[in-house]
Amino acid sequence: MAHRWHNDLTPQDVTPEALFWNRRRLLAGLGGAGLGAIGASMAAAQEGELEVNSFEDVTSYCNFYEFGTGKGDPAAYAGQMHTSPWEVEITGLVDRPGTYGFDQILSEMTLEERIYRFRCVEAWSMVVPWQGFELADLLSLAGVQEGAKYVAFETLLRPEEMPGTRYPVLDWPYREGLRLDEAMNPLTILATGIFGKPLPNQNGAPLRLVVPWKYGFKSIKSIVKITLTDQEPPTSWNMANGREYGFYSNVNPAVDHPRWSQATERRIGGGLFASRQPTLMFNGYEAEVASLYEGMDLAKFY
Ligand code: MTE
């Protein structure tokens, strides 16, 4: 299928699936142990038999905080989230506001596989095969009105199924936002699957955002509400720590996180002792998205 975007990644670039599923434990190994242990962890992960590492810094890897900040929490608790039936409210500056059933949404959308680079604020990256559809198609279904400038997203908030939401780690529900032109870009998808399978709850079933040129926390999971608005919407990480997490959060080697450099990254699965490589501007999607930010000071709008 011809894409409206240029893809330089092939199935050979995809992060080995065992490494993807085990990466949190793997990354814990990166933080807590020396290089030898990393190699051993990677080899073990390749074999799918990784030992749980004792390193406890929950901020060093990404997760699903509604299920807790402990490294085993999402794996332990995400299974209790009911994802069927699932409804998404689309509201605000749209012609056809309302509650859309997930099955109804799926029946209207064209699903396709997209191999994307995926990168969190910590300096590691992966190549992930997502299955999904373009967010623009869903927004067109609802009918974006003139005057809409931003899209706001909210995750399910169901405390009885999400033990992490009993603690004020973030201001729940988890919220994210995009400028309308970012949301309409053909690279921006709502994913329903990963590695050829339906999304596991832990990864944001049944519907999560994927914006490949932005850091991973923009990829909000288990979405239940989408609002078209004329105001820049508040976002969870920006509200929690605005100095460290801006609204835009574009992958940018030239703009460091206040506590660490973003200039290089380590590709998970890039070989047992993969060396660091330079971070690509916009995560390698510069040709597709740089024009969105023409004339903007990206150090100011980080
Ligand atoms: N969405 C919700 N609702 N809650 C979260 O805690 N974590 C974010 C993002 N989406 C998060 C979320 C972060 S920090 C990252 S890096 C990615 O999800 C991780 O996605 P993955 O677990 O599928 O790799």
CSV table of C-alpha atoms and ligand atoms in Angstrom, one decimal:
chain,number,residue,atom,x,y,z
A,1,MET,CA,0.0,0.0,0.0
A,2,ALA,CA,1.4,3.4,-0.9
A,3,HIS,CA,2.0,5.6,2.1
A,4,ARG,CA,1.6,9.3,2.2
A,5,TRP,CA,4.8,9.3,4.2
A,6,HIS,CA,8.3,7.9,3.5
A,7,ASN,CA,9.2,4.8,5.4
A,8,ASP,CA,12.9,3.9,5.7
A,9,LEU,CA,12.3,1.0,8.1
A,10,THR,CA,11.8,-2.6,7.1
A,11,PRO,CA,10.8,-5.7,9.0
A,12,GLN,CA,14.5,-6.4,9.5
A,13,ASP,CA,14.8,-3.2,11.6
A,14,VAL,CA,12.1,-4.3,14.0
A,15,THR,CA,13.2,-4.7,17.6
A,16,PRO,CA,13.2,-8.5,18.4
A,17,GLU,CA,9.8,-9.2,20.0
A,18,ALA,CA,11.3,-10.8,23.1
A,19,LEU,CA,13.4,-7.7,23.7
A,20,PHE,CA,10.3,-5.5,23.3
A,21,TRP,CA,8.3,-7.4,25.9
A,22,ASN,CA,11.2,-7.6,28.3
A,23,ARG,CA,12.6,-4.2,27.9
A,24,ARG,CA,11.5,-2.8,31.2
A,25,ARG,CA,13.4,-5.4,33.1
A,26,LEU,CA,16.2,-5.0,30.6
A,27,LEU,CA,16.3,-1.2,31.1
A,28,ALA,CA,16.3,-1.7,34.8
A,29,GLY,CA,19.5,-3.7,34.2
A,30,LEU,CA,20.9,-0.8,32.3
A,31,GLY,CA,20.4,1.5,35.3
A,32,GLY,CA,21.5,-0.9,38.0
A,33,ALA,CA,24.4,-2.9,36.7
A,34,GLY,CA,27.5,-2.8,34.5
A,35,LEU,CA,27.9,-3.4,30.8
A,36,GLY,CA,28.5,-7.2,31.3
A,37,ALA,CA,25.1,-7.5,32.9
A,38,ILE,CA,23.5,-5.6,30.1
A,39,GLY,CA,24.9,-8.1,27.6
A,40,ALA,CA,23.7,-10.9,29.7
A,41,SER,CA,20.3,-9.3,30.1
A,42,MET,CA,20.0,-8.8,26.4
A,43,ALA,CA,21.1,-12.4,25.7
A,44,ALA,CA,18.6,-13.7,28.2
A,45,ALA,CA,15.8,-11.5,26.8
A,46,GLN,CA,16.6,-12.8,23.3
A,47,GLU,CA,16.0,-16.3,24.8
A,48,GLY,CA,12.9,-15.0,26.6
A,49,GLU,CA,14.2,-15.9,30.0
A,50,LEU,CA,15.1,-12.7,31.7
A,51,GLU,CA,15.7,-12.4,35.4
A,52,VAL,CA,13.8,-9.7,37.2
A,53,ASN,CA,16.4,-7.1,38.2
A,54,SER,CA,16.3,-5.4,41.6
A,55,PHE,CA,16.8,-1.8,40.3
A,56,GLU,CA,13.9,0.2,41.6
A,57,ASP,CA,14.0,3.6,39.9
A,58,VAL,CA,10.5,3.8,38.4
A,59,THR,CA,11.2,7.0,36.6
A,60,SER,CA,13.9,5.3,34.4
A,61,TYR,CA,11.4,3.4,32.2
A,62,CYS,CA,8.0,4.1,30.8
A,63,ASN,CA,4.9,2.4,31.9
A,64,PHE,CA,1.1,2.6,32.6
A,65,TYR,CA,1.0,4.6,35.8
A,66,GLU,CA,-2.7,4.0,36.4
A,67,PHE,CA,-1.7,0.5,37.5
A,68,GLY,CA,1.0,1.7,39.8
A,69,THR,CA,4.6,2.9,39.6
A,70,GLY,CA,6.2,-0.3,40.7
A,71,LYS,CA,7.9,-2.1,37.8
A,72,GLY,CA,5.7,-5.2,38.1
A,73,ASP,CA,2.5,-3.3,38.7
A,74,PRO,CA,1.1,-2.9,35.1
A,75,ALA,CA,1.9,-6.5,34.4
A,76,ALA,CA,0.2,-7.5,37.6
A,77,TYR,CA,-2.9,-5.3,37.4
A,78,ALA,CA,-3.6,-4.2,33.8
A,79,GLY,CA,-5.4,-7.5,33.2
A,80,GLN,CA,-8.3,-6.4,35.5
A,81,MET,CA,-9.2,-3.5,33.2
A,82,HIS,CA,-12.3,-4.3,31.2
A,83,THR,CA,-11.8,-3.3,27.6
A,84,SER,CA,-15.1,-4.6,26.1
A,85,PRO,CA,-17.4,-2.9,25.6
A,86,TRP,CA,-15.3,0.2,24.9
A,87,GLU,CA,-16.6,3.6,24.0
A,88,VAL,CA,-14.8,6.8,23.0
A,89,GLU,CA,-16.6,10.1,23.5
A,90,ILE,CA,-15.7,12.6,20.8
A,91,THR,CA,-16.7,16.1,21.8
A,92,GLY,CA,-16.0,19.8,21.5
A,93,LEU,CA,-15.7,21.5,18.1
A,94,VAL,CA,-17.0,18.7,16.0
A,95,ASP,CA,-20.1,18.3,13.8
A,96,ARG,CA,-21.0,14.9,15.1
A,97,PRO,CA,-20.2,14.8,18.8
A,98,GLY,CA,-21.1,11.6,20.6
A,99,THR,CA,-20.1,8.3,22.0
A,100,TYR,CA,-18.6,6.0,19.5
A,101,GLY,CA,-18.4,2.3,20.1
A,102,PHE,CA,-15.0,0.8,19.5
A,103,ASP,CA,-16.4,-1.8,17.2
A,104,GLN,CA,-18.2,0.9,15.3
A,105,ILE,CA,-14.9,2.9,15.0
A,106,LEU,CA,-13.1,-0.2,13.7
A,107,SER,CA,-15.7,-0.9,11.1
A,108,GLU,CA,-15.2,2.6,9.7
A,109,MET,CA,-11.4,2.6,9.6
A,110,THR,CA,-8.8,1.1,7.4
A,111,LEU,CA,-6.3,-0.9,9.6
A,112,GLU,CA,-2.7,-1.2,8.4
A,113,GLU,CA,0.6,-2.1,9.9
A,114,ARG,CA,3.1,0.7,10.5
A,115,ILE,CA,6.8,0.1,11.5
A,116,TYR,CA,7.8,3.1,13.5
A,117,ARG,CA,10.7,4.2,15.6
A,118,PHE,CA,9.5,4.6,19.2
A,119,ARG,CA,11.4,6.5,21.8
A,120,CYS,CA,10.9,7.5,25.4
A,121,VAL,CA,12.6,10.5,27.1
A,122,GLU,CA,15.2,8.2,28.5
A,123,ALA,CA,17.8,7.7,25.9
A,124,TRP,CA,16.7,4.4,24.4
A,125,SER,CA,14.7,3.6,21.3
A,126,MET,CA,13.0,0.7,19.6
A,127,VAL,CA,11.4,-0.1,16.2
A,128,VAL,CA,7.9,-1.3,16.7
A,129,PRO,CA,5.3,-2.7,14.3
A,130,TRP,CA,2.0,-1.1,15.2
A,131,GLN,CA,-1.4,-1.9,13.8
A,132,GLY,CA,-3.8,1.0,13.6
A,133,PHE,CA,-5.5,3.7,11.6
A,134,GLU,CA,-4.9,7.3,11.0
A,135,LEU,CA,-6.2,9.6,13.7
A,136,ALA,CA,-7.2,12.0,10.9
A,137,ASP,CA,-9.7,9.4,9.6
A,138,LEU,CA,-11.5,9.3,13.0
A,139,LEU,CA,-11.5,13.0,13.3
A,140,SER,CA,-13.0,13.3,9.9
A,141,LEU,CA,-15.7,10.9,10.9
A,142,ALA,CA,-16.6,13.2,13.7
A,143,GLY,CA,-16.3,16.3,11.5
A,144,VAL,CA,-13.7,18.8,12.7
A,145,GLN,CA,-15.2,22.3,12.9
A,146,GLU,CA,-13.5,25.5,11.8
A,147,GLY,CA,-12.0,27.1,14.9
A,148,ALA,CA,-10.6,23.8,16.3
A,149,LYS,CA,-6.9,24.2,16.9
A,150,TYR,CA,-6.0,21.4,19.3
A,151,VAL,CA,-7.0,17.8,20.1
A,152,ALA,CA,-7.2,16.7,23.8
A,153,PHE,CA,-7.1,13.0,24.8
A,154,GLU,CA,-8.1,11.3,28.1
A,155,THR,CA,-7.4,7.8,29.4
A,156,LEU,CA,-10.0,5.7,31.2
A,157,LEU,CA,-10.2,6.5,34.9
A,158,ARG,CA,-11.7,3.5,36.7
A,159,PRO,CA,-10.1,3.4,40.2
A,160,GLU,CA,-11.6,0.0,41.1
A,161,GLU,CA,-9.6,-1.5,38.2
A,162,MET,CA,-6.7,0.9,38.3
A,163,PRO,CA,-5.0,0.8,41.7
A,164,GLY,CA,-2.4,3.4,40.7
A,165,THR,CA,-5.0,6.1,40.4
A,166,ARG,CA,-5.6,6.0,44.2
A,167,TYR,CA,-2.3,7.9,44.5
A,168,PRO,CA,-1.8,11.4,43.2
A,169,VAL,CA,1.3,10.5,41.1
A,170,LEU,CA,-0.3,12.4,38.3
A,171,ASP,CA,-3.5,14.4,38.1
A,172,TRP,CA,-5.9,11.7,36.8
A,173,PRO,CA,-7.2,11.0,34.3
A,174,TYR,CA,-4.0,10.8,32.2
A,175,ARG,CA,-4.3,13.6,29.6
A,176,GLU,CA,-2.4,14.4,26.4
A,177,GLY,CA,-2.8,16.8,23.6
A,178,LEU,CA,-1.7,17.6,20.0
A,179,ARG,CA,-2.0,20.7,17.9
A,180,LEU,CA,-4.6,20.0,15.2
A,181,ASP,CA,-2.1,19.9,12.3
A,182,GLU,CA,0.0,17.4,14.3
A,183,ALA,CA,-3.1,15.3,14.9
A,184,MET,CA,-4.0,15.4,11.2
A,185,ASN,CA,-0.5,14.4,10.0
A,186,PRO,CA,-0.6,11.0,8.3
A,187,LEU,CA,2.1,9.7,10.7
A,188,THR,CA,-0.2,10.1,13.7
A,189,ILE,CA,-2.1,6.9,14.3
A,190,LEU,CA,-4.5,5.3,16.8
A,191,ALA,CA,-3.0,1.8,17.4
A,192,THR,CA,-5.1,-1.2,18.1
A,193,GLY,CA,-2.4,-3.8,17.8
A,194,ILE,CA,1.3,-4.5,18.2
A,195,PHE,CA,3.6,-7.2,16.8
A,196,GLY,CA,0.7,-8.6,14.9
A,197,LYS,CA,-1.5,-9.1,18.0
A,198,PRO,CA,-4.3,-7.0,19.6
A,199,LEU,CA,-2.8,-4.5,22.1
A,200,PRO,CA,-2.3,-6.0,25.5
A,201,ASN,CA,-4.0,-4.0,28.2
A,202,GLN,CA,-0.6,-3.0,29.6
A,203,ASN,CA,0.2,-1.3,26.3
A,204,GLY,CA,-3.1,0.7,26.1
A,205,ALA,CA,-5.8,-1.6,24.9
A,206,PRO,CA,-8.0,-1.3,23.0
A,207,LEU,CA,-6.9,2.1,21.5
A,208,ARG,CA,-3.8,4.2,22.1
A,209,LEU,CA,-2.2,7.1,20.4
A,210,VAL,CA,1.2,6.7,18.6
A,211,VAL,CA,3.0,9.9,17.5
A,212,PRO,CA,6.4,8.6,16.2
A,213,TRP,CA,8.3,12.0,16.2
A,214,LYS,CA,7.5,12.7,19.8
A,215,TYR,CA,8.7,11.2,23.1
A,216,GLY,CA,6.7,8.1,24.2
A,217,PHE,CA,4.7,9.8,26.9
A,218,LYS,CA,2.6,11.6,24.3
A,219,SER,CA,1.4,8.1,23.2
A,220,ILE,CA,-1.6,8.1,25.6
A,221,LYS,CA,-3.1,4.7,26.3
A,222,SER,CA,-6.6,3.3,26.6
A,223,ILE,CA,-8.3,6.5,25.3
A,224,VAL,CA,-12.0,7.2,26.2
A,225,LYS,CA,-12.3,10.8,25.3
A,226,ILE,CA,-11.2,13.1,22.5
A,227,THR,CA,-12.0,16.8,22.6
A,228,LEU,CA,-11.5,19.3,19.8
A,229,THR,CA,-10.8,22.7,21.2
A,230,ASP,CA,-9.4,26.1,20.4
A,231,GLN,CA,-7.2,26.2,23.5
A,232,GLU,CA,-3.9,24.3,24.1
A,233,PRO,CA,-5.1,21.5,26.4
A,234,PRO,CA,-3.4,20.7,29.8
A,235,THR,CA,-1.3,17.5,29.6
A,236,SER,CA,-0.5,15.2,32.6
A,237,TRP,CA,3.3,15.4,32.5
A,238,ASN,CA,3.4,19.1,31.8
A,239,MET,CA,1.1,19.7,34.8
A,240,ALA,CA,3.2,17.4,36.9
A,241,ASN,CA,6.5,19.0,35.9
A,242,GLY,CA,6.4,21.7,33.3
A,243,ARG,CA,10.1,22.4,33.3
A,244,GLU,CA,10.9,18.9,32.3
A,245,TYR,CA,8.0,18.1,30.0
A,246,GLY,CA,6.6,20.6,27.5
A,247,PHE,CA,3.5,20.4,25.4
A,248,TYR,CA,5.3,19.6,22.2
A,249,SER,CA,7.8,17.0,23.4
A,250,ASN,CA,9.3,16.5,19.9
A,251,VAL,CA,12.3,14.2,19.8
A,252,ASN,CA,15.1,16.7,19.5
A,253,PRO,CA,18.8,16.0,20.1
A,254,ALA,CA,19.5,19.7,20.5
A,255,VAL,CA,17.1,20.2,23.5
A,256,ASP,CA,18.1,18.2,26.5
A,257,HIS,CA,15.8,17.1,29.3
A,258,PRO,CA,16.9,19.2,32.3
A,259,ARG,CA,18.3,16.1,34.0
A,260,TRP,CA,19.9,14.3,31.1
A,261,SER,CA,21.1,14.6,27.6
A,262,GLN,CA,18.9,13.7,24.6
A,263,ALA,CA,21.7,13.9,22.1
A,264,THR,CA,22.3,10.1,21.8
A,265,GLU,CA,20.2,7.0,22.1
A,266,ARG,CA,20.7,3.3,22.4
A,267,ARG,CA,18.6,1.2,20.1
A,268,ILE,CA,17.2,-1.9,21.9
A,269,GLY,CA,17.9,-4.9,19.8
A,270,GLY,CA,20.6,-3.1,17.9
A,271,GLY,CA,23.0,-5.8,18.8
A,272,LEU,CA,24.2,-7.2,22.0
A,273,PHE,CA,26.7,-4.4,22.8
A,274,ALA,CA,25.0,-1.7,20.6
A,275,SER,CA,26.8,1.5,21.0
A,276,ARG,CA,25.0,4.8,21.4
A,277,GLN,CA,24.0,6.5,18.2
A,278,PRO,CA,23.1,10.2,17.6
A,279,THR,CA,19.4,10.9,18.2
A,280,LEU,CA,17.7,11.8,15.0
A,281,MET,CA,15.8,15.1,14.8
A,282,PHE,CA,12.1,14.4,15.1
A,283,ASN,CA,13.1,10.8,15.7
A,284,GLY,CA,14.0,10.4,12.0
A,285,TYR,CA,10.7,11.9,10.6
A,286,GLU,CA,12.1,15.3,9.9
A,287,ALA,CA,11.1,15.3,6.2
A,288,GLU,CA,7.5,14.6,7.2
A,289,VAL,CA,7.1,17.0,10.1
A,290,ALA,CA,9.7,19.7,10.2
A,291,SER,CA,7.4,22.0,8.3
A,292,LEU,CA,4.9,21.9,11.1
A,293,TYR,CA,7.3,23.9,13.3
A,294,GLU,CA,8.8,26.3,10.8
A,295,GLY,CA,9.7,29.6,12.5
A,296,MET,CA,9.2,28.2,16.1
A,297,ASP,CA,11.9,28.3,18.7
A,298,LEU,CA,12.0,24.6,19.7
A,299,ALA,CA,14.0,25.3,22.8
A,300,LYS,CA,11.2,27.4,24.0
A,301,PHE,CA,8.4,25.2,22.7
A,302,TYR,CA,9.9,21.9,23.9
B,1,MTE,N1,-0.7,6.5,28.9
B,1,MTE,C1,-1.3,6.4,30.1
B,1,MTE,N2,-2.7,6.5,30.2
B,1,MTE,N3,-0.6,6.2,31.3
B,1,MTE,C2,0.7,6.1,31.3
B,1,MTE,O1,1.3,6.0,32.4
B,1,MTE,N4,2.8,6.2,29.9
B,1,MTE,C3,3.4,6.8,28.8
B,1,MTE,C4,2.7,6.4,27.5
B,1,MTE,N5,1.2,6.5,27.6
B,1,MTE,C5,1.4,6.2,30.1
B,1,MTE,C6,0.6,6.4,28.9
B,1,MTE,C7,4.8,6.6,28.6
B,1,MTE,S1,5.8,7.4,29.7
B,1,MTE,C8,5.3,5.9,27.6
B,1,MTE,S2,7.0,5.9,27.3
B,1,MTE,C9,4.5,5.0,26.8
B,1,MTE,O2,3.1,5.1,27.1
B,1,MTE,C10,4.9,3.6,26.9
B,1,MTE,O3,4.2,2.8,26.0
B,1,MTE,P1,4.4,1.2,26.0
B,1,MTE,O4,4.3,0.7,27.4
B,1,MTE,O5,3.4,0.6,25.1
B,1,MTE,O6,5.8,1.1,25.5
